[in-house]
Coordinates of C-alpha atoms in Angstrom, one line a residue:
M1 CA -1.7 19.1 3.3
A2 CA -0.6 20.3 -0.1
T3 CA 2.2 23.0 -0.2
K4 CA 0.7 26.3 -1.4
I5 CA 2.1 27.5 -4.7
T6 CA 1.9 31.1 -5.8
I7 CA 0.2 30.9 -9.2
S8 CA 1.0 34.5 -10.1
P9 CA 1.3 37.9 -8.4
I10 CA -2.2 38.6 -9.5
L11 CA -4.1 35.3 -9.3
S12 CA -3.9 33.2 -6.4
S13 CA -4.9 29.4 -6.5
E14 CA -8.1 30.1 -4.7
N15 CA -9.0 32.7 -7.0
V16 CA -8.3 30.5 -9.9
C17 CA -10.5 27.8 -8.5
K18 CA -13.3 30.3 -8.0
E19 CA -13.1 31.5 -11.6
I20 CA -13.2 28.0 -12.8
H21 CA -16.3 27.3 -10.7
D22 CA -18.0 30.3 -11.9
S23 CA -17.3 29.8 -15.6
W24 CA -20.1 27.5 -16.4
G25 CA -21.0 29.2 -19.7
S26 CA -17.6 30.1 -21.0
L27 CA -13.9 29.2 -20.2
N28 CA -12.8 32.7 -21.6
H29 CA -9.5 33.9 -20.2
L30 CA -9.2 30.8 -17.9
V31 CA -7.9 28.8 -20.8
P32 CA -4.6 30.7 -21.3
S33 CA -4.3 31.0 -17.5
L34 CA -4.6 27.3 -16.8
A35 CA -2.5 26.5 -20.0
S36 CA 0.3 28.6 -18.7
L37 CA 0.7 26.9 -15.2
S38 CA 3.2 24.1 -14.6
G39 CA 2.2 20.5 -14.1
L40 CA 2.8 20.9 -10.2
Q41 CA 0.6 24.1 -10.2
R42 CA -2.2 22.2 -12.1
K43 CA -2.0 19.4 -9.5
Q44 CA -2.2 21.8 -6.6
I45 CA -5.1 23.5 -8.2
R46 CA -7.0 20.3 -8.9
E47 CA -6.5 19.3 -5.3
E48 CA -7.5 22.7 -3.9
Y49 CA -10.7 22.7 -6.2
M50 CA -11.7 19.4 -4.6
T51 CA -11.2 20.9 -1.2
M52 CA -13.2 23.9 -1.9
Y53 CA -16.1 22.5 -3.9
G54 CA -16.0 18.8 -3.4
E55 CA -15.9 18.1 -7.0
D56 CA -13.1 16.8 -9.3
L57 CA -12.1 19.7 -11.6
L58 CA -12.0 17.2 -14.4
L59 CA -15.7 16.5 -14.0
H60 CA -16.3 20.3 -14.0
L61 CA -14.5 20.9 -17.3
R62 CA -16.2 17.7 -18.9
N63 CA -19.6 18.9 -17.9
T64 CA -19.3 22.6 -18.7
H65 CA -20.4 22.1 -22.2
R66 CA -22.2 18.7 -21.8
N67 CA -25.6 19.9 -23.1
Q68 CA -24.2 21.4 -26.3
T69 CA -24.8 19.1 -29.4
E70 CA -22.4 20.5 -31.8
V71 CA -18.7 20.5 -31.6
S72 CA -17.4 23.9 -30.9
A73 CA -14.2 25.7 -30.0
E74 CA -15.4 25.8 -26.4
I75 CA -15.9 22.0 -26.3
C76 CA -12.4 21.4 -27.8
A77 CA -10.9 23.9 -25.3
A78 CA -12.6 22.1 -22.3
A79 CA -11.6 18.6 -23.7
A80 CA -8.1 19.8 -24.2
L81 CA -7.9 21.4 -20.7
S82 CA -9.1 18.1 -19.3
M83 CA -6.1 16.4 -20.9
L84 CA -3.8 19.1 -19.5
I85 CA -5.1 18.8 -15.9
L86 CA -4.7 15.1 -15.8
N87 CA -1.4 13.8 -14.5
P88 CA 0.7 12.6 -17.4
N89 CA 0.2 8.8 -16.5
E90 CA -3.6 9.2 -16.4
R91 CA -3.5 11.1 -19.5
D92 CA -1.5 8.6 -21.4
A93 CA -3.7 5.8 -20.2
I94 CA -6.9 7.5 -21.4
V95 CA -5.2 8.4 -24.8
S96 CA -4.1 4.6 -25.1
R97 CA -7.6 3.4 -24.5
E98 CA -9.3 5.9 -26.9
A99 CA -6.6 5.0 -29.5
L100 CA -7.5 1.3 -29.2
E101 CA -11.3 1.9 -29.2
Q102 CA -11.2 3.8 -32.4
S103 CA -12.6 1.8 -35.4
D104 CA -9.3 2.5 -37.1
I105 CA -6.8 2.0 -34.1
N106 CA -4.7 5.2 -33.7
Y107 CA -1.4 3.4 -33.8
K108 CA 0.5 6.8 -33.9
A109 CA -0.9 7.8 -30.5
L110 CA 0.2 4.4 -29.1
I111 CA 3.6 4.6 -30.7
E112 CA 4.3 8.3 -29.2
I113 CA 3.6 6.9 -25.7
F114 CA 5.8 3.8 -26.0
V115 CA 8.6 5.7 -27.7
G116 CA 8.4 9.0 -25.9
R117 CA 8.2 7.9 -22.2
K118 CA 10.8 6.5 -19.9
S119 CA 10.4 2.8 -18.9
S120 CA 9.5 3.8 -15.4
H121 CA 6.6 6.0 -16.7
V122 CA 5.3 3.4 -19.1
A123 CA 5.0 1.0 -16.0
L124 CA 3.0 3.9 -14.2
I125 CA 0.9 4.4 -17.4
Q126 CA 0.0 0.6 -17.5
Q127 CA -0.9 0.9 -13.9
A128 CA -3.3 3.7 -14.4
Y129 CA -4.7 2.1 -17.5
Q130 CA -5.6 -1.1 -15.4
T131 CA -7.0 1.0 -12.4
R132 CA -9.1 3.1 -14.7
F133 CA -10.3 0.5 -17.1
R134 CA -10.0 -2.7 -15.4
R135 CA -7.9 -3.9 -18.3
L136 CA -4.3 -4.7 -19.1
L137 CA -2.7 -2.3 -21.8
D138 CA -0.4 -5.0 -23.0
Q139 CA -3.1 -7.6 -23.3
D140 CA -5.1 -5.1 -25.3
I141 CA -2.4 -4.5 -27.7
I142 CA -1.8 -8.4 -28.0
T143 CA -5.5 -9.0 -28.8
I144 CA -5.6 -6.4 -31.5
E145 CA -7.2 -8.0 -34.6
P146 CA -6.3 -8.4 -37.5
P147 CA -2.5 -8.7 -36.7
N148 CA -0.6 -6.1 -38.4
P149 CA 2.9 -4.5 -38.4
Y150 CA 2.1 -1.9 -35.9
K151 CA 1.0 -4.5 -33.5
K152 CA 4.3 -6.3 -33.8
I153 CA 6.3 -3.2 -33.2
L154 CA 4.0 -2.1 -30.3
M155 CA 4.6 -5.6 -28.6
A156 CA 8.5 -5.4 -29.2
L157 CA 8.6 -1.8 -27.7
A158 CA 6.4 -3.0 -24.7
A159 CA 9.0 -6.0 -24.1
S160 CA 11.7 -3.5 -24.2
H161 CA 10.3 -1.3 -21.5
K162 CA 10.0 -4.4 -19.2
A163 CA 13.7 -5.2 -19.7
H164 CA 16.5 -3.7 -17.3
H165 CA 18.9 -1.8 -19.4
A166 CA 22.5 -0.7 -18.8
D167 CA 24.0 2.6 -20.1
V168 CA 23.9 3.4 -23.7
S169 CA 26.6 1.4 -25.5
Q170 CA 28.2 2.7 -28.6
H171 CA 29.6 -0.8 -29.3
I172 CA 26.3 -2.3 -29.1
A173 CA 24.8 0.7 -31.4
K174 CA 27.5 0.0 -34.1
C175 CA 26.8 -3.8 -34.1
D176 CA 22.9 -3.3 -34.2
A177 CA 23.5 -0.6 -37.0
R178 CA 25.4 -3.1 -39.1
R179 CA 22.8 -6.0 -38.5
L180 CA 20.1 -3.5 -39.6
Y181 CA 21.9 -2.6 -42.8
Q182 CA 22.8 -6.4 -43.6
T183 CA 19.2 -7.5 -43.0
G184 CA 17.7 -4.4 -44.7
E185 CA 19.1 -2.2 -47.6
G186 CA 22.3 -4.3 -47.6
R187 CA 20.4 -7.3 -49.3
S188 CA 17.6 -7.6 -51.8
G189 CA 14.1 -8.0 -50.9
A190 CA 12.1 -6.6 -47.8
V191 CA 13.6 -5.7 -44.4
D192 CA 14.0 -8.9 -42.3
E193 CA 11.3 -8.2 -39.8
S194 CA 12.6 -10.7 -37.2
V195 CA 15.9 -8.9 -36.8
V196 CA 14.2 -5.5 -36.5
L197 CA 11.8 -6.7 -33.8
E198 CA 14.5 -8.6 -31.9
I199 CA 16.4 -5.2 -31.6
L200 CA 13.4 -3.2 -30.7
S201 CA 12.4 -5.7 -27.9
K202 CA 16.0 -5.8 -26.4
R203 CA 17.1 -2.2 -26.5
S204 CA 16.1 1.1 -24.6
I205 CA 14.8 4.0 -26.5
S206 CA 18.1 5.8 -25.7
Q207 CA 20.1 2.8 -27.1
L208 CA 17.9 2.6 -30.2
K209 CA 18.4 6.4 -30.8
Q210 CA 22.1 5.8 -30.6
T211 CA 21.9 3.0 -33.1
F212 CA 20.2 5.1 -35.7
S213 CA 22.9 7.8 -35.2
C214 CA 25.5 5.3 -35.8
Y215 CA 23.7 3.9 -38.8
K216 CA 23.9 7.4 -40.4
L217 CA 27.5 7.9 -39.3
I218 CA 28.5 4.5 -40.9
Y219 CA 26.4 4.4 -44.1
G220 CA 26.0 8.2 -44.7
H221 CA 22.2 8.4 -44.6
N222 CA 19.3 7.8 -42.3
Y223 CA 18.0 4.3 -41.6
T224 CA 14.6 5.2 -43.2
K225 CA 16.0 6.6 -46.4
S226 CA 16.0 3.2 -48.2
F227 CA 12.3 2.9 -47.3
K228 CA 11.4 5.7 -49.7
T229 CA 12.9 4.0 -52.7
D230 CA 12.4 0.2 -52.0
N231 CA 9.1 -1.8 -51.5
H232 CA 9.2 -2.4 -47.8
G233 CA 5.4 -3.0 -47.5
E234 CA 3.2 -2.2 -44.5
F235 CA 5.9 -3.2 -42.0
G236 CA 8.4 -0.6 -43.6
E237 CA 5.8 2.2 -43.4
A238 CA 5.2 1.3 -39.7
L239 CA 8.8 1.0 -38.8
K240 CA 9.5 4.4 -40.6
T241 CA 7.1 6.1 -38.4
V242 CA 8.6 4.5 -35.4
V243 CA 12.2 5.2 -36.3
K244 CA 11.5 9.0 -36.9
C245 CA 9.7 9.2 -33.5
I246 CA 12.8 7.8 -31.9
Y247 CA 15.6 9.3 -33.9
N248 CA 14.5 13.0 -34.0
P249 CA 11.4 13.6 -31.8
P250 CA 11.2 17.5 -32.4
K251 CA 11.1 17.0 -36.3
Y252 CA 8.6 14.2 -35.9
Y253 CA 6.3 16.4 -33.9
A254 CA 6.9 19.5 -35.9
K255 CA 5.6 17.6 -38.9
T256 CA 2.7 16.1 -37.0
L257 CA 1.6 19.4 -35.9
Y258 CA 1.8 21.0 -39.4
A259 CA -0.1 18.1 -40.9
S260 CA -2.8 18.5 -38.3
L261 CA -3.0 22.3 -38.8
K262 CA -3.3 21.8 -42.5
G263 CA -5.9 19.1 -42.2
K264 CA -3.5 16.6 -44.1
T265 CA -4.2 13.9 -41.4
T266 CA -7.1 11.7 -40.4
D267 CA -5.6 11.7 -36.8
K268 CA -7.9 14.4 -35.6
G269 CA -6.7 14.3 -32.1
A270 CA -3.0 14.7 -32.9
L271 CA -2.9 18.5 -32.6
A272 CA -4.1 18.8 -28.9
R273 CA -2.3 15.4 -28.0
V274 CA 1.1 16.7 -29.0
M275 CA 0.8 20.2 -27.7
V276 CA -0.4 19.0 -24.4
S277 CA 2.1 16.0 -24.0
R278 CA 5.2 17.9 -25.3
A279 CA 4.5 21.5 -23.8
E280 CA 6.9 20.8 -20.8
V281 CA 9.2 18.4 -22.6
D282 CA 10.7 19.8 -25.8
M283 CA 8.3 22.5 -27.1
D284 CA 11.0 25.0 -27.6
E285 CA 12.8 22.6 -29.8
I286 CA 9.7 21.6 -31.8
Q287 CA 9.1 25.4 -32.4
R288 CA 12.6 25.8 -33.6
V289 CA 12.4 22.8 -36.1
F290 CA 8.9 24.2 -37.1
R291 CA 10.2 27.6 -37.8
K292 CA 13.1 26.3 -39.8
K293 CA 11.1 23.8 -41.7
Y294 CA 7.9 25.7 -42.6
G295 CA 9.2 29.3 -42.4
I296 CA 6.5 30.4 -39.8
E297 CA 6.3 30.4 -36.1
L298 CA 4.1 27.7 -34.5
K299 CA 1.9 30.2 -32.9
D300 CA 1.3 32.1 -36.0
A301 CA 0.6 28.9 -37.9
I302 CA -2.1 28.2 -35.0
C303 CA -3.7 31.6 -35.5
E304 CA -3.8 31.1 -39.2
N305 CA -5.4 27.7 -39.2
I306 CA -7.5 27.7 -36.0
P307 CA -10.7 29.7 -35.8
S308 CA -10.5 32.4 -32.9
G309 CA -11.9 31.2 -29.6
D310 CA -10.9 29.4 -26.5
Y311 CA -9.4 26.4 -28.3
R312 CA -6.9 28.6 -30.3
D313 CA -6.1 30.6 -27.1
F314 CA -5.3 27.3 -25.3
L315 CA -3.1 26.1 -28.2
V316 CA -1.2 29.5 -28.4
A317 CA -0.7 29.6 -24.6
L318 CA 1.0 26.1 -24.8
A319 CA 3.1 27.2 -27.8
T320 CA 4.3 30.3 -25.9
K321 CA 5.1 28.8 -22.6
T322 CA 8.5 27.6 -21.7
T323 CA 9.5 23.8 -21.6
N324 CA 11.5 24.1 -18.3
L325 CA 8.3 24.2 -15.9
A326 CA 8.1 21.4 -13.5

């Protein structure tokens, strides 16, 4: 029996479930209400909704606007709420599958998962992927055609998550930083892909982050700085995305959100994906970086660039919640 959780002094979990069930035509105020809950609270409400109505809450949200033919704010809100209510492993499994099924594979979405999740979570994501789609995530990445730099990097990161890593080593970080320099900007020509892929496949994300920190300490600039002036080709561009996501996640996500809000990216799902996945991880830090870099609060940027409605209310609710919810 699930432990009862008090949602708020006003709204009990039973009332929330009832209001959701009665909201076939509109999500209205339920959008910010659900978005403001913690992951544990949403899990409890999903279980209670099933007990009360014998239906998965996700199916309700997905079917609420099933008969509408045009993409509207309500459809976007329902889709985003569906993402939010899923447990993180299910959500990442679905995001991975959708990324792989696009005509132009969404490599950024895949990179964010393999870089931004602990190894133990990646294993659970792979299990959820196999359970839901009867396929192996690693195998689907291996069979990507045609071969490209992102595929090589994703395969290396997948291998890294399977290895057992010790605590972060400063010595290894310094050695790896020097190897990256010697096989990159420290010589003429493009970066040595084999060395980079070897390091990516054998080091944890925390270890890689330390390596890039050591690189900046030793050489006085970020590892990706040389990519801006030298011709590193497609591999260099892919590597730059990965390194930025590893080295400074809040800055990476702040830039991703800004590009999405301003329509400067073809990654249409990035806005909801990032807001949902980072809401209870580092949204406070992302907002701090966003404010410093662009001179505006994230919630204000959302209000300026997203039409009023359920979807905007949902995004604002995520932007204003704290990241220390369980």
